[in-house]
Amino acid sequence: MDALGKLIERVMDERGWSLSTLARRSDLSISTLHSWKSGDRATGTRGPSPSKLRQLAEGAGLSVSEVFEAAGRYIPAELAPEEERRFLHLLRSISPEDRRVLEATMTAMQERKPQAQTGN
């Protein structure tokens, strides 16, 4: 079992939760959690999506960094409120077409991170 599966097992054991309880609290499907727990994380070619990992963190009462680390994903950095405000201001000031380009670029950068960490 990989680290994400072990983390899910630990949460269930410590809290006395079933897989269905964790699924309900995380707003994830039982089949998704079961596949992660059993080590079959292939919910796409890149593994669990960041949004689903965040759902697991919130539902299980874990830190985002702990869940991302267990999943072998790049751990997202926290933004200071002022930094977030500046980025949102810049985002709102560009055209919708430029926002799509920026989003595609940022998505590519995010998807590249796990490969750079594992050397693939």
PDB file of N, CA, C and O in Angstrom, residues 7 49-51 53-54 57 63-76 110:
ATOM      1  N   LEU A   7      -2.331   6.689   4.618  1.00  0.00           N
ATOM      2  CA  LEU A   7      -2.922   7.869   5.254  1.00  0.00           C
ATOM      3  C   LEU A   7      -4.429   7.676   5.421  1.00  0.00           C
ATOM      4  O   LEU A   7      -4.989   7.973   6.479  1.00  0.00           O
ATOM      5  N   SER A  49      -6.512  14.284  -8.646  1.00  0.00           N
ATOM      6  CA  SER A  49      -6.502  15.709  -8.964  1.00  0.00           C
ATOM      7  C   SER A  49      -6.305  16.532  -7.690  1.00  0.00           C
ATOM      8  O   SER A  49      -6.717  16.107  -6.595  1.00  0.00           O
ATOM      9  N   PRO A  50      -5.688  17.691  -7.821  1.00  0.00           N
ATOM     10  CA  PRO A  50      -5.510  18.554  -6.650  1.00  0.00           C
ATOM     11  C   PRO A  50      -6.823  18.890  -5.952  1.00  0.00           C
ATOM     12  O   PRO A  50      -6.873  18.912  -4.719  1.00  0.00           O
ATOM     13  N   SER A  51      -7.895  19.090  -6.711  1.00  0.00           N
ATOM     14  CA  SER A  51      -9.165  19.443  -6.069  1.00  0.00           C
ATOM     15  C   SER A  51      -9.696  18.287  -5.230  1.00  0.00           C
ATOM     16  O   SER A  51     -10.218  18.501  -4.128  1.00  0.00           O
ATOM     17  N   LEU A  53      -7.830  15.931  -3.836  1.00  0.00           N
ATOM     18  CA  LEU A  53      -6.946  15.819  -2.674  1.00  0.00           C
ATOM     19  C   LEU A  53      -7.308  16.855  -1.619  1.00  0.00           C
ATOM     20  O   LEU A  53      -7.272  16.581  -0.419  1.00  0.00           O
ATOM     21  N   ARG A  54      -7.674  18.055  -2.061  1.00  0.00           N
ATOM     22  CA  ARG A  54      -8.104  19.095  -1.118  1.00  0.00           C
ATOM     23  C   ARG A  54      -9.397  18.679  -0.413  1.00  0.00           C
ATOM     24  O   ARG A  54      -9.577  18.937   0.781  1.00  0.00           O
ATOM     25  N   ALA A  57      -8.470  16.261   2.272  1.00  0.00           N
ATOM     26  CA  ALA A  57      -7.859  16.962   3.405  1.00  0.00           C
ATOM     27  C   ALA A  57      -8.926  17.623   4.268  1.00  0.00           C
ATOM     28  O   ALA A  57      -8.926  17.468   5.504  1.00  0.00           O
ATOM     29  N   SER A  63      -4.067  18.467   6.974  1.00  0.00           N
ATOM     30  CA  SER A  63      -3.514  19.601   6.236  1.00  0.00           C
ATOM     31  C   SER A  63      -3.407  19.216   4.757  1.00  0.00           C
ATOM     32  O   SER A  63      -3.203  18.040   4.419  1.00  0.00           O
ATOM     33  N   VAL A  64      -3.549  20.201   3.902  1.00  0.00           N
ATOM     34  CA  VAL A  64      -3.415  19.981   2.463  1.00  0.00           C
ATOM     35  C   VAL A  64      -2.024  19.434   2.154  1.00  0.00           C
ATOM     36  O   VAL A  64      -1.871  18.493   1.368  1.00  0.00           O
ATOM     37  N   SER A  65      -1.007  19.979   2.805  1.00  0.00           N
ATOM     38  CA  SER A  65       0.355  19.532   2.519  1.00  0.00           C
ATOM     39  C   SER A  65       0.550  18.064   2.887  1.00  0.00           C
ATOM     40  O   SER A  65       1.225  17.319   2.169  1.00  0.00           O
ATOM     41  N   GLU A  66      -0.059  17.599   3.975  1.00  0.00           N
ATOM     42  CA  GLU A  66       0.069  16.190   4.370  1.00  0.00           C
ATOM     43  C   GLU A  66      -0.546  15.267   3.325  1.00  0.00           C
ATOM     44  O   GLU A  66       0.033  14.238   2.961  1.00  0.00           O
ATOM     45  N   VAL A  67      -1.709  15.643   2.807  1.00  0.00           N
ATOM     46  CA  VAL A  67      -2.388  14.809   1.804  1.00  0.00           C
ATOM     47  C   VAL A  67      -1.632  14.844   0.480  1.00  0.00           C
ATOM     48  O   VAL A  67      -1.425  13.801  -0.147  1.00  0.00           O
ATOM     49  N   PHE A  68      -1.202  16.025   0.056  1.00  0.00           N
ATOM     50  CA  PHE A  68      -0.463  16.133  -1.204  1.00  0.00           C
ATOM     51  C   PHE A  68       0.841  15.343  -1.129  1.00  0.00           C
ATOM     52  O   PHE A  68       1.215  14.661  -2.080  1.00  0.00           O
ATOM     53  N   GLU A  69       1.532  15.425   0.000  1.00  0.00           N
ATOM     54  CA  GLU A  69       2.781  14.695   0.164  1.00  0.00           C
ATOM     55  C   GLU A  69       2.541  13.190   0.081  1.00  0.00           C
ATOM     56  O   GLU A  69       3.290  12.468  -0.579  1.00  0.00           O
ATOM     57  N   ALA A  70       1.489  12.704   0.740  1.00  0.00           N
ATOM     58  CA  ALA A  70       1.175  11.277   0.710  1.00  0.00           C
ATOM     59  C   ALA A  70       0.832  10.814  -0.704  1.00  0.00           C
ATOM     60  O   ALA A  70       1.117   9.681  -1.081  1.00  0.00           O
ATOM     61  N   ALA A  71       0.240  11.699  -1.488  1.00  0.00           N
ATOM     62  CA  ALA A  71      -0.139  11.362  -2.867  1.00  0.00           C
ATOM     63  C   ALA A  71       1.030  11.520  -3.838  1.00  0.00           C
ATOM     64  O   ALA A  71       0.893  11.229  -5.024  1.00  0.00           O
ATOM     65  N   GLY A  72       2.161  12.006  -3.333  1.00  0.00           N
ATOM     66  CA  GLY A  72       3.317  12.199  -4.207  1.00  0.00           C
ATOM     67  C   GLY A  72       3.161  13.383  -5.142  1.00  0.00           C
ATOM     68  O   GLY A  72       3.761  13.440  -6.208  1.00  0.00           O
ATOM     69  N   ARG A  73       2.345  14.335  -4.731  1.00  0.00           N
ATOM     70  CA  ARG A  73       2.101  15.525  -5.539  1.00  0.00           C
ATOM     71  C   ARG A  73       2.892  16.699  -4.985  1.00  0.00           C
ATOM     72  O   ARG A  73       3.242  16.733  -3.804  1.00  0.00           O
ATOM     73  N   TYR A  74       3.135  17.655  -5.863  1.00  0.00           N
ATOM     74  CA  TYR A  74       3.784  18.901  -5.461  1.00  0.00           C
ATOM     75  C   TYR A  74       2.920  19.565  -4.401  1.00  0.00           C
ATOM     76  O   TYR A  74       1.710  19.691  -4.555  1.00  0.00           O
ATOM     77  N   ILE A  75       3.524  19.966  -3.307  1.00  0.00           N
ATOM     78  CA  ILE A  75       2.780  20.586  -2.216  1.00  0.00           C
ATOM     79  C   ILE A  75       2.571  22.061  -2.533  1.00  0.00           C
ATOM     80  O   ILE A  75       3.539  22.805  -2.709  1.00  0.00           O
ATOM     81  N   PRO A  76       1.310  22.476  -2.655  1.00  0.00           N
ATOM     82  CA  PRO A  76       1.046  23.866  -3.007  1.00  0.00           C
ATOM     83  C   PRO A  76       1.490  24.827  -1.917  1.00  0.00           C
ATOM     84  O   PRO A  76       1.335  24.547  -0.729  1.00  0.00           O
ATOM     85  N   GLN A 110       1.898  23.135 -13.217  1.00  0.00           N
ATOM     86  CA  GLN A 110       1.464  22.318 -12.087  1.00  0.00           C
ATOM     87  C   GLN A 110       1.635  20.831 -12.407  1.00  0.00           C
ATOM     88  O   GLN A 110       2.094  20.071 -11.566  1.00  0.00           O
TER      89      GLN A 110
END
